[in-house]
Coordinates of C-alpha atoms and ligand atoms in Angstrom, one line a residue:
M1 CA -24.1 0.9 26.4
S2 CA -27.2 1.4 24.3
S3 CA -26.3 5.0 23.6
E4 CA -23.2 3.6 21.8
V5 CA -25.2 1.5 19.4
V6 CA -25.7 3.5 16.2
S7 CA -27.0 2.4 12.9
R8 CA -24.8 2.0 9.9
S9 CA -26.5 4.8 8.0
E10 CA -25.9 7.1 11.0
V11 CA -22.2 6.3 11.0
F12 CA -21.9 7.0 7.3
G13 CA -24.0 10.1 7.7
W14 CA -21.5 11.5 10.2
L15 CA -18.5 10.4 8.1
K16 CA -20.0 12.0 5.0
K17 CA -20.5 15.3 6.9
E18 CA -16.9 15.1 8.1
L19 CA -15.7 14.5 4.6
Y20 CA -17.7 16.9 2.6
G21 CA -18.7 19.5 5.2
E22 CA -22.3 20.4 6.1
K23 CA -25.1 18.4 4.5
Q24 CA -24.8 18.6 0.7
S25 CA -27.5 20.9 -0.7
S26 CA -28.9 20.7 -4.2
S27 CA -26.3 23.3 -5.2
S28 CA -23.4 20.9 -4.2
P29 CA -21.2 20.4 -7.2
A30 CA -21.7 17.4 -9.5
H31 CA -18.8 15.1 -10.0
T32 CA -17.7 12.8 -12.8
F33 CA -15.4 9.9 -12.2
I34 CA -13.7 8.7 -15.4
I35 CA -12.0 5.3 -15.5
L36 CA -9.4 5.2 -18.3
G37 CA -8.7 1.6 -18.9
A38 CA -12.2 0.5 -17.9
S39 CA -11.8 -2.9 -19.6
G40 CA -8.7 -3.8 -17.6
D41 CA -7.9 -5.9 -14.6
L42 CA -7.4 -3.1 -12.1
A43 CA -10.7 -1.5 -13.1
K44 CA -12.6 -4.7 -12.8
K45 CA -11.0 -6.0 -9.6
K46 CA -10.5 -2.8 -7.7
I47 CA -11.8 0.5 -9.1
Y48 CA -15.4 -0.4 -10.0
P49 CA -15.9 -2.5 -6.8
T50 CA -14.5 0.4 -4.7
L51 CA -16.9 2.9 -6.3
W52 CA -19.7 0.5 -5.7
W53 CA -18.8 0.1 -2.0
L54 CA -18.6 3.9 -1.6
F55 CA -21.9 4.3 -3.4
R56 CA -23.6 1.6 -1.3
D57 CA -22.4 3.2 1.9
G58 CA -23.6 6.6 0.8
L59 CA -20.1 8.0 0.7
L60 CA -19.9 9.3 -2.8
P61 CA -21.0 12.9 -3.3
E62 CA -24.7 12.9 -4.2
E63 CA -24.4 13.8 -7.8
T64 CA -21.7 11.5 -9.1
S65 CA -21.6 10.0 -12.6
I66 CA -19.1 7.2 -13.5
V67 CA -17.7 6.9 -17.1
G68 CA -15.6 4.1 -18.4
F69 CA -13.3 4.7 -21.3
A70 CA -11.2 2.0 -23.2
R71 CA -10.5 0.6 -26.6
S72 CA -12.7 -2.4 -26.4
K73 CA -16.3 -2.2 -27.6
L74 CA -18.2 -2.7 -24.3
S75 CA -21.5 -1.9 -22.8
V76 CA -22.2 -1.0 -19.1
E77 CA -23.8 -4.5 -18.9
D78 CA -20.5 -6.1 -20.0
I79 CA -18.7 -4.1 -17.3
R80 CA -21.3 -5.2 -14.7
T81 CA -20.8 -8.8 -15.6
A82 CA -17.0 -8.6 -15.5
C83 CA -17.0 -6.8 -12.1
L84 CA -19.7 -8.6 -10.3
P85 CA -17.5 -11.5 -8.9
F86 CA -15.4 -8.8 -7.1
M87 CA -18.2 -6.6 -5.8
K88 CA -19.4 -8.7 -2.8
V89 CA -23.1 -7.9 -3.4
T90 CA -25.8 -9.3 -1.0
E91 CA -29.3 -10.1 -2.2
E92 CA -30.7 -7.1 -0.4
E93 CA -28.3 -4.8 -2.2
S94 CA -29.4 -5.8 -5.7
E95 CA -31.6 -2.7 -6.2
S96 CA -28.9 -0.4 -4.9
L97 CA -26.5 -2.1 -7.3
S98 CA -28.8 -1.4 -10.2
A99 CA -29.0 2.3 -9.1
F100 CA -25.2 2.3 -9.1
F101 CA -25.0 1.0 -12.6
R102 CA -27.6 3.5 -13.8
R103 CA -25.0 6.2 -13.0
N104 CA -22.5 4.4 -15.3
S105 CA -21.8 4.9 -18.9
Y106 CA -19.1 3.9 -21.3
V107 CA -17.2 5.5 -24.2
V108 CA -15.0 3.6 -26.6
G109 CA -11.9 5.2 -27.9
R110 CA -8.2 5.1 -28.5
Y111 CA -5.7 6.6 -25.9
D112 CA -3.6 8.3 -28.6
D113 CA -6.4 9.9 -30.5
G114 CA -7.4 13.4 -29.6
S115 CA -10.7 13.1 -31.5
C116 CA -11.8 10.2 -29.1
F117 CA -11.1 12.5 -26.1
S118 CA -13.1 15.2 -27.8
Q119 CA -16.0 12.8 -28.0
L120 CA -15.4 11.8 -24.4
N121 CA -15.6 15.4 -23.5
T122 CA -18.9 15.8 -25.4
H123 CA -20.3 12.9 -23.4
L124 CA -19.0 14.2 -20.1
S125 CA -20.6 17.6 -20.8
S126 CA -24.0 15.9 -21.3
L127 CA -23.9 14.4 -17.8
P128 CA -25.2 16.2 -14.6
G129 CA -23.2 19.3 -13.9
G130 CA -22.2 19.4 -17.6
A131 CA -18.8 20.9 -18.5
D132 CA -18.6 22.5 -15.0
A133 CA -18.7 19.2 -13.0
N134 CA -15.6 18.3 -11.0
R135 CA -13.7 15.7 -13.0
L136 CA -11.6 12.9 -11.6
F137 CA -9.7 10.8 -14.0
Y138 CA -8.3 7.4 -12.9
L139 CA -5.5 6.2 -15.1
A140 CA -5.9 2.4 -14.7
L141 CA -3.5 2.0 -17.6
P142 CA -0.1 0.7 -18.5
P143 CA 2.5 3.6 -18.1
T144 CA 3.3 3.3 -21.8
V145 CA 0.1 5.3 -22.6
Y146 CA 0.3 7.9 -19.7
H147 CA 2.0 10.5 -22.0
D148 CA -0.8 10.4 -24.7
V149 CA -3.6 10.1 -22.2
S150 CA -2.5 13.0 -19.9
A151 CA -1.9 15.2 -23.0
N152 CA -5.3 14.4 -24.4
I153 CA -7.1 15.1 -21.1
R154 CA -5.4 18.4 -20.8
A155 CA -6.2 19.3 -24.4
H156 CA -9.8 18.1 -24.5
C157 CA -11.4 17.1 -21.2
M158 CA -10.7 19.7 -18.5
S159 CA -13.6 20.8 -16.3
H160 CA -14.6 24.4 -17.1
K161 CA -15.4 25.8 -13.7
G162 CA -14.8 22.8 -11.4
W163 CA -11.6 21.0 -10.5
T164 CA -9.9 18.3 -12.6
R165 CA -7.8 15.7 -10.7
L166 CA -5.7 12.8 -12.0
I167 CA -5.1 9.6 -10.1
V168 CA -1.9 7.9 -11.4
E169 CA -1.1 4.2 -10.6
K170 CA 2.3 2.8 -10.0
P171 CA 4.8 2.0 -11.5
F172 CA 5.8 5.6 -12.0
G173 CA 8.6 4.9 -14.4
R174 CA 11.3 2.1 -14.3
D175 CA 14.1 4.1 -12.9
L176 CA 15.2 7.6 -11.9
Q177 CA 15.4 8.8 -15.5
S178 CA 12.2 7.4 -16.8
S179 CA 10.3 8.6 -13.7
Q180 CA 11.8 12.1 -14.1
E181 CA 10.6 12.1 -17.7
L182 CA 7.1 11.1 -16.7
S183 CA 7.1 13.7 -13.9
A184 CA 8.2 16.4 -16.3
H185 CA 5.5 15.5 -18.8
L186 CA 2.8 15.5 -16.2
S187 CA 3.9 18.7 -14.5
S188 CA 4.0 20.5 -17.8
R189 CA 0.2 19.8 -18.1
F190 CA -1.0 19.6 -14.5
T191 CA -0.1 21.2 -11.2
E192 CA 1.1 19.0 -8.3
E193 CA -2.3 19.7 -6.6
Q194 CA -4.1 18.0 -9.5
I195 CA -1.9 14.8 -9.5
Y196 CA -2.6 12.0 -7.0
R197 CA 0.1 9.3 -7.2
I198 CA -1.4 6.3 -5.5
D199 CA 0.5 3.9 -3.3
H200 CA -2.3 1.8 -1.9
Y201 CA -0.3 0.8 1.2
L202 CA -0.7 4.4 2.4
G203 CA -4.5 3.7 2.5
K204 CA -4.1 0.8 4.9
E205 CA -5.4 1.2 8.5
M206 CA -2.2 0.2 10.3
V207 CA 0.0 2.2 8.0
Q208 CA -2.1 5.3 8.7
N209 CA -2.0 4.4 12.4
L210 CA 1.8 4.7 12.5
M211 CA 1.6 8.5 12.9
V212 CA -0.9 8.3 15.7
L213 CA 1.0 5.6 17.4
R214 CA 4.2 7.6 17.3
F215 CA 3.1 11.1 17.8
G216 CA -0.1 10.6 19.9
N217 CA 1.7 8.7 22.7
R218 CA 4.3 9.9 25.2
I219 CA 5.8 6.4 25.8
F220 CA 7.3 5.7 22.4
G221 CA 8.9 9.1 21.6
P222 CA 11.9 8.7 23.9
I223 CA 12.9 5.2 22.7
W224 CA 12.2 5.7 19.0
N225 CA 15.8 6.2 18.0
R226 CA 19.3 4.7 17.7
N227 CA 19.8 4.7 21.5
S228 CA 17.1 2.0 22.0
V229 CA 16.3 0.5 18.6
A230 CA 18.6 -2.3 17.4
C231 CA 17.0 -2.6 14.0
V232 CA 13.7 -2.1 12.1
V233 CA 12.3 -4.9 10.0
L234 CA 9.7 -4.1 7.3
T235 CA 8.2 -7.2 5.8
F236 CA 5.8 -8.0 2.9
K237 CA 5.1 -11.7 2.2
E238 CA 2.7 -13.3 -0.2
P239 CA 1.9 -17.0 -0.3
F240 CA 1.3 -17.2 -4.1
G241 CA 3.5 -16.7 -7.2
T242 CA 2.9 -14.7 -10.3
Q243 CA -0.1 -16.8 -11.4
G244 CA 0.0 -16.1 -15.1
R245 CA 0.8 -12.4 -14.4
G246 CA 4.5 -13.3 -15.0
G247 CA 4.8 -11.3 -18.2
Y248 CA 4.0 -8.1 -16.4
F249 CA 5.9 -9.0 -13.3
D250 CA 9.0 -10.0 -15.1
S251 CA 9.6 -6.6 -16.6
F252 CA 9.5 -5.0 -13.1
G253 CA 10.6 -7.5 -10.4
I254 CA 9.9 -7.4 -6.7
I255 CA 12.0 -4.3 -6.0
R256 CA 10.0 -2.1 -8.3
D257 CA 6.7 -3.9 -7.5
V258 CA 6.8 -3.7 -3.7
M259 CA 10.1 -2.5 -2.1
Q260 CA 10.7 0.8 -3.8
N261 CA 7.2 2.0 -3.1
H262 CA 5.1 0.1 -0.4
L263 CA 8.0 -0.7 1.9
L264 CA 9.9 2.5 1.4
Q265 CA 6.7 4.5 2.2
I266 CA 6.3 2.6 5.4
L267 CA 10.0 3.2 6.3
C268 CA 9.4 7.0 5.9
L269 CA 6.5 6.9 8.3
V270 CA 8.5 4.9 10.9
A271 CA 11.6 7.1 10.6
M272 CA 10.3 10.6 10.0
E273 CA 10.5 13.4 12.6
K274 CA 7.2 14.8 13.9
P275 CA 5.7 17.0 11.3
A276 CA 4.7 20.6 12.2
S277 CA 1.1 19.6 11.6
T278 CA -1.0 16.9 10.0
S279 CA -1.3 19.0 6.8
P280 CA -0.4 16.9 3.7
D281 CA 2.7 19.0 2.9
D282 CA 4.0 19.1 6.4
V283 CA 3.8 15.3 6.5
R284 CA 5.4 14.9 3.1
D285 CA 8.1 17.4 3.8
E286 CA 9.2 15.1 6.7
K287 CA 9.1 12.0 4.6
V288 CA 11.3 13.6 1.9
K289 CA 13.8 14.5 4.6
V290 CA 14.1 10.9 5.6
L291 CA 14.6 9.8 2.0
K292 CA 17.3 12.4 1.5
C293 CA 19.3 10.9 4.4
I294 CA 19.4 7.4 2.7
A295 CA 22.3 6.6 0.5
P296 CA 21.7 4.4 -2.6
V297 CA 21.4 0.7 -1.5
C298 CA 24.8 -1.1 -1.5
V299 CA 24.8 -4.3 -3.6
S300 CA 26.5 -6.1 -0.7
D301 CA 23.5 -5.3 1.5
V302 CA 21.1 -7.1 -0.7
V303 CA 19.9 -10.7 -1.2
L304 CA 17.8 -11.6 -4.2
G305 CA 15.8 -14.7 -4.6
Q306 CA 13.6 -16.4 -7.2
Y307 CA 11.2 -19.2 -6.3
V308 CA 11.5 -22.7 -7.7
G309 CA 8.8 -25.4 -7.8
D310 CA 7.8 -27.5 -5.0
P311 CA 6.5 -30.8 -6.5
E312 CA 5.3 -31.9 -3.1
G313 CA 3.5 -28.6 -2.3
E314 CA 0.5 -28.8 0.0
G315 CA -2.6 -29.8 -1.9
H316 CA -1.0 -29.8 -5.3
A317 CA 2.4 -29.3 -6.9
K318 CA 3.5 -25.6 -6.9
E319 CA 5.2 -24.4 -10.0
G320 CA 8.4 -22.4 -10.0
Y321 CA 8.7 -18.9 -11.4
L322 CA 10.4 -20.1 -14.5
D323 CA 7.7 -22.7 -15.1
D324 CA 5.1 -19.9 -15.6
P325 CA 4.7 -19.8 -19.4
T326 CA 4.3 -16.0 -19.4
V327 CA 7.9 -15.7 -17.9
P328 CA 10.7 -15.4 -20.4
K329 CA 13.1 -18.4 -20.4
G330 CA 16.1 -18.1 -18.1
S331 CA 14.8 -14.8 -16.5
C332 CA 16.9 -13.4 -13.6
T333 CA 14.1 -11.3 -12.3
P334 CA 14.0 -11.4 -8.5
T335 CA 10.7 -12.5 -6.9
F336 CA 12.2 -12.0 -3.4
A337 CA 14.5 -9.3 -2.0
T338 CA 16.0 -8.3 1.3
A339 CA 17.8 -5.0 1.4
V340 CA 19.4 -3.1 4.3
L341 CA 19.0 0.7 4.3
Y342 CA 20.5 3.3 6.7
V343 CA 19.0 6.6 7.5
Q344 CA 22.0 8.8 8.1
N345 CA 20.6 11.4 10.5
E346 CA 20.9 12.1 14.2
R347 CA 18.0 9.9 15.2
W348 CA 18.9 6.8 13.2
D349 CA 22.6 6.7 12.3
G350 CA 23.8 3.1 12.3
V351 CA 20.4 1.5 12.7
P352 CA 19.7 -1.0 10.0
F353 CA 16.3 -0.8 8.3
I354 CA 15.8 -4.3 6.9
L355 CA 13.3 -4.4 4.0
R356 CA 12.1 -7.9 3.0
C357 CA 9.5 -8.8 0.4
G358 CA 8.7 -11.8 -1.7
K359 CA 6.2 -13.8 -3.5
A360 CA 5.4 -17.6 -3.2
L361 CA 6.5 -17.5 0.5
N362 CA 5.1 -19.4 3.5
E363 CA 2.4 -16.9 4.5
R364 CA 0.6 -13.7 3.7
K365 CA 1.9 -11.0 6.0
A366 CA 2.9 -7.3 6.1
E367 CA 4.4 -5.9 9.2
V368 CA 6.6 -3.4 10.9
R369 CA 8.9 -4.7 13.6
L370 CA 11.1 -2.6 15.8
Q371 CA 13.6 -4.8 17.7
F372 CA 15.0 -3.0 20.7
T373 CA 18.6 -3.3 22.1
D374 CA 19.5 -5.6 25.0
V375 CA 18.9 -4.4 28.5
P376 CA 22.2 -3.1 29.7
G377 CA 23.6 -4.5 33.0
D378 CA 21.9 -7.9 32.8
I379 CA 21.0 -9.5 36.2
F380 CA 19.0 -12.4 34.9
N381 CA 21.7 -14.7 33.5
Q382 CA 21.0 -13.7 29.9
S383 CA 17.5 -15.2 30.1
C384 CA 15.8 -12.0 28.8
Q385 CA 15.0 -11.6 25.1
R386 CA 14.9 -8.3 23.3
N387 CA 11.7 -6.4 23.3
E388 CA 9.9 -6.1 20.0
L389 CA 7.1 -3.8 18.9
V390 CA 5.2 -5.3 16.0
V391 CA 2.6 -3.4 14.0
R392 CA 0.9 -6.0 11.8
V393 CA -0.6 -4.4 8.8
Q394 CA -2.2 -7.5 7.4
P395 CA -3.8 -9.9 7.8
D396 CA -5.6 -9.5 11.2
E397 CA -4.4 -6.0 12.1
A398 CA -2.7 -5.9 15.5
I399 CA -0.1 -4.1 17.5
Y400 CA 1.9 -6.2 20.0
L401 CA 4.8 -5.5 22.2
K402 CA 6.9 -8.5 23.1
M403 CA 8.2 -8.1 26.6
M404 CA 9.5 -10.0 29.6
T405 CA 7.5 -10.6 32.8
K406 CA 8.0 -12.6 35.9
R407 CA 6.9 -16.2 35.4
P408 CA 3.6 -16.2 37.4
G409 CA 3.5 -18.1 40.6
V410 CA 6.3 -19.2 42.9
H411 CA 8.9 -18.7 40.3
F412 CA 11.2 -15.7 40.0
S413 CA 12.4 -16.1 36.5
P414 CA 11.7 -13.9 33.5
E415 CA 9.3 -15.2 30.8
E416 CA 8.4 -13.9 27.4
T417 CA 4.9 -12.5 26.9
E418 CA 3.2 -9.6 25.1
L419 CA 0.9 -6.6 25.4
D420 CA -1.5 -7.3 22.7
L421 CA -3.9 -5.0 20.8
T422 CA -5.6 -7.3 18.3
Y423 CA -8.1 -5.3 16.4
K424 CA -10.6 -8.1 16.0
S425 CA -11.0 -8.5 19.7
R426 CA -10.7 -4.8 20.7
Y427 CA -12.9 -3.3 17.9
K428 CA -15.3 -6.1 17.4
N429 CA -17.9 -4.4 15.1
V430 CA -15.8 -2.0 13.3
K431 CA -15.5 -2.5 9.6
L432 CA -12.1 -1.3 8.3
P433 CA -12.5 0.2 4.8
D434 CA -10.4 -1.1 2.0
A435 CA -7.3 1.0 1.2
Y436 CA -8.7 2.1 -2.2
E437 CA -12.0 3.3 -0.5
R438 CA -10.1 5.6 1.7
L439 CA -7.8 6.9 -1.0
I440 CA -10.5 7.5 -3.6
L441 CA -12.5 9.5 -0.9
D442 CA -9.3 11.5 -0.2
V443 CA -9.2 12.5 -3.9
F444 CA -12.8 13.6 -3.8
C445 CA -12.0 15.7 -0.7
G446 CA -8.7 17.0 -2.1
N447 CA -6.5 15.6 0.6
Q448 CA -3.1 14.6 -0.7
M449 CA -1.6 13.4 2.7
H450 CA -1.7 9.8 1.7
F451 CA -0.4 10.3 -1.9
V452 CA 3.2 10.4 -3.1
R453 CA 4.6 13.8 -4.0
S454 CA 7.0 14.2 -6.9
D455 CA 10.0 14.9 -4.8
E456 CA 9.4 11.7 -2.7
L457 CA 9.2 9.7 -5.9
R458 CA 12.5 11.2 -7.2
E459 CA 14.3 10.3 -3.9
A460 CA 12.8 6.8 -3.9
W461 CA 14.2 6.1 -7.4
R462 CA 17.5 7.7 -6.5
I463 CA 17.9 5.1 -3.7
F464 CA 17.1 2.1 -5.8
T465 CA 18.2 3.0 -9.4
P466 CA 21.9 2.1 -9.0
L467 CA 21.1 -1.3 -7.6
L468 CA 18.5 -2.0 -10.3
H469 CA 20.9 -1.0 -13.1
H470 CA 23.7 -3.1 -11.5
I471 CA 21.7 -6.3 -11.2
E472 CA 20.1 -5.9 -14.6
G473 CA 23.4 -5.0 -16.3
Q474 CA 25.2 -7.9 -14.7
R475 CA 22.2 -10.3 -14.9
T476 CA 22.7 -11.1 -11.3
Q477 CA 21.5 -14.6 -10.6
P478 CA 19.0 -14.7 -7.7
S479 CA 19.2 -17.4 -5.1
P480 CA 16.6 -20.1 -5.5
Y481 CA 14.1 -20.7 -2.8
T482 CA 11.3 -23.3 -2.6
Y483 CA 7.7 -22.2 -3.2
G484 CA 6.1 -21.9 0.2
S485 CA 9.4 -21.5 2.2
R486 CA 10.6 -18.4 4.1
G487 CA 12.9 -17.4 1.3
P488 CA 16.6 -17.9 0.8
N489 CA 18.7 -18.6 3.9
E490 CA 21.1 -15.9 2.8
A491 CA 18.4 -13.3 3.6
D492 CA 18.3 -14.5 7.3
E493 CA 22.1 -14.4 7.3
L494 CA 22.2 -10.9 6.1
A495 CA 19.6 -9.8 8.7
K496 CA 21.7 -11.5 11.4
R497 CA 24.9 -9.9 10.1
V498 CA 23.5 -6.4 10.5
G499 CA 22.1 -7.0 14.0
F500 CA 18.7 -8.6 13.9
R501 CA 18.4 -11.3 16.5
Y502 CA 16.0 -14.3 16.2
E503 CA 15.9 -16.6 19.1
G504 CA 12.9 -18.7 18.2
T505 CA 11.9 -19.0 21.9
Y506 CA 8.7 -16.8 21.8
K507 CA 5.4 -18.7 21.8
W508 CA 2.2 -16.9 21.3
V509 CA -0.9 -18.4 22.8
H510 CA -4.0 -17.3 20.8
P511 CA -6.5 -15.9 23.4
H512 CA -9.4 -17.9 21.8
T513 CA -7.5 -21.2 22.3
T514 CA -7.0 -20.7 26.0
Ligands
NDP1 P1 8.0 -14.9 14.7 O1 8.6 -15.5 15.9 O2 7.3 -15.8 13.8 O3 9.0 -14.1 13.9 C1 9.7 -13.0 14.4 C2 10.7 -12.5 13.4 O4 11.7 -13.4 13.2 C3 10.1 -12.3 12.0 O5 10.7 -11.3 11.4 C4 10.4 -13.6 11.3 O6 10.5 -13.6 9.9 C5 11.8 -13.9 11.9 N1 12.1 -15.3 11.8 C6 11.2 -16.4 11.9 N2 11.9 -17.5 11.8 C7 13.2 -17.2 11.6 C8 14.4 -17.9 11.4 N3 14.4 -19.3 11.4 N4 15.5 -17.3 11.3 C9 15.6 -15.9 11.3 N5 14.5 -15.2 11.5 C10 13.3 -15.8 11.6 O7 6.9 -13.8 15.0 P2 6.5 -13.2 16.4 O8 7.6 -13.5 17.4 O9 6.2 -11.7 16.2 O10 5.2 -13.9 16.8 C11 5.1 -15.3 16.8 C12 3.7 -15.7 16.3 O11 2.7 -15.2 17.2 C13 3.3 -15.1 15.0 O12 2.6 -16.0 14.2 C14 2.5 -13.9 15.3 O13 1.5 -13.6 14.3 C15 1.7 -14.4 16.6 N6 1.3 -13.3 17.4 C16 0.1 -12.8 17.2 C17 -0.4 -11.8 17.9 C18 -1.8 -11.2 17.6 O14 -2.4 -11.7 16.6 N7 -2.2 -10.2 18.2 C19 0.3 -11.2 19.1 C20 1.6 -11.8 19.2 C21 2.0 -12.8 18.4 P3 9.4 -14.3 9.0 O15 8.3 -13.3 8.9 O16 10.1 -14.4 7.7 O17 9.0 -15.6 9.5
BG6_2 C1 0.7 -4.4 -5.6 C2 1.7 -5.3 -6.3 O1 1.1 -3.1 -5.6 O2 0.4 -4.9 -4.3 C3 1.2 -6.7 -6.3 O3 1.8 -4.9 -7.6 C4 0.9 -7.2 -4.8 O4 2.2 -7.6 -6.8 C5 -0.1 -6.2 -4.2 O5 0.3 -8.4 -4.9 C6 -0.3 -6.5 -2.7 O6 -1.4 -5.7 -2.2 P1 -2.2 -6.1 -1.0 O7 -3.0 -5.0 -0.7 O8 -3.0 -7.3 -1.4 O9 -1.2 -6.5 0.1

């Protein structure tokens, strides 16, 4: 047992070796990480904290400088103050935190002004590694400025001898046409190998686990198809509303915010064929093939919802979407959607993939659920329920298989139970990295497996654009649902209509309560 106990620094030492190859020598290349939009919400809440965690755990390449760029006049000290609440720093780490911020600098400038990027370049060239350092630009910006920024990086800020990579945040456009325009603009200036389109769900532990679960086990392969699977349910639920972010949310809606990207990416990993290898392009080739087999979503296979206030909400009254002062009056933007997609290929023909997502629901949860067909030739008087394999992405990562067993003891009747792999119990001392930590490391290492390729993006928009144009053109009224509920009843009816069966008989006994 004692031989298994290793220190945290040893673990990270190994990991670093795995990531960057043999121990970095003094001749290892220097890196500069540039955050464009350094004054914004994403930078403050996610990007700076993630860089700090990587630095703290010794996972950044030795010689890495961090440069913020935005329009606001800020100092590194201002950035430190703004980010601190999100960085989870312990008292012992305060010295290390100061060392982290010593690697930071900040440049003020406009996104549409070439001369500001020229100044940025002068600053970058004064840092370790100079003009030859590898440069990684994170576009933590609204898509409206992507055009200017990418053109200015290309014209003024490319690394001379090192690589230049660009991380682009969603939303990648609003529909097929705008996304194609953005893609054309980016690809006229950068190669596909330089562009990292981030979908942070691809950085989550259980989403990455789907490939190992499927292709590293003999037992799932033969049942992972239309012969045994009745339906697949992919769920994203949040227990809070737009919380003053309604202005941004309202121009996108839940389909663009979650369904077209996070849930569709998970669908691809559940439905794809085994790739020829785990190389990024082999994996993404298979994902694209899945998308190509999905027809645009039918309006009749969709239920939209919008939350309304719950004056008696637990603790304090919960406001409805339209009560948010940042949401335009009378908005029809959906905050909930259920849509049924079909993958028309030999493996999945006829199997409904039910995608469900919403805000202001009864719980926080993201999961993948495969519901299997009934056992043919029943001999137990219809007392067996369908098997379900559930991969819970969050919270509390778990994989459980709902199954029937003989009720223990003198009885001879079937009873529902589960095979349960709960990560907290099975992997007690393992810290799972945040999705952004993994993905930013991948960009340093040049691994695009967990990033969205341009053809995936095009197919994803092809599937959802007709629906989005229809509901926005017609101003389709979403069904109201109460803040804190499970969403509109029509969504359950749709799932039932296409074949999902909910019996409500399964009772899980938490192992710690027994
Ligand atoms: P549930 O019985 O809660 O839900 C199963 C599915 O049915 C979900 O898709 C759910 O949707 C849907 N559903 C729930 N209520 C209705 C309804 N009234 N009409 C139609 N559909 C409905 O989940 P499970 O059976 O998987 O598990 C039960 C509980 O046990 C859960 O809390 C689960 O987390 C827990 N459990 C935990 C394990 C672990 O931690 N390792 C292992 C096994 C179980 P929706 O999501 O909208 O409610
Ligand atoms: C983002 C959405 O992509 O994902 C947000 O824009 C959502 O609306 C968030 O809240 C959820 O991410 P996570 O990792 O907290 O599940």
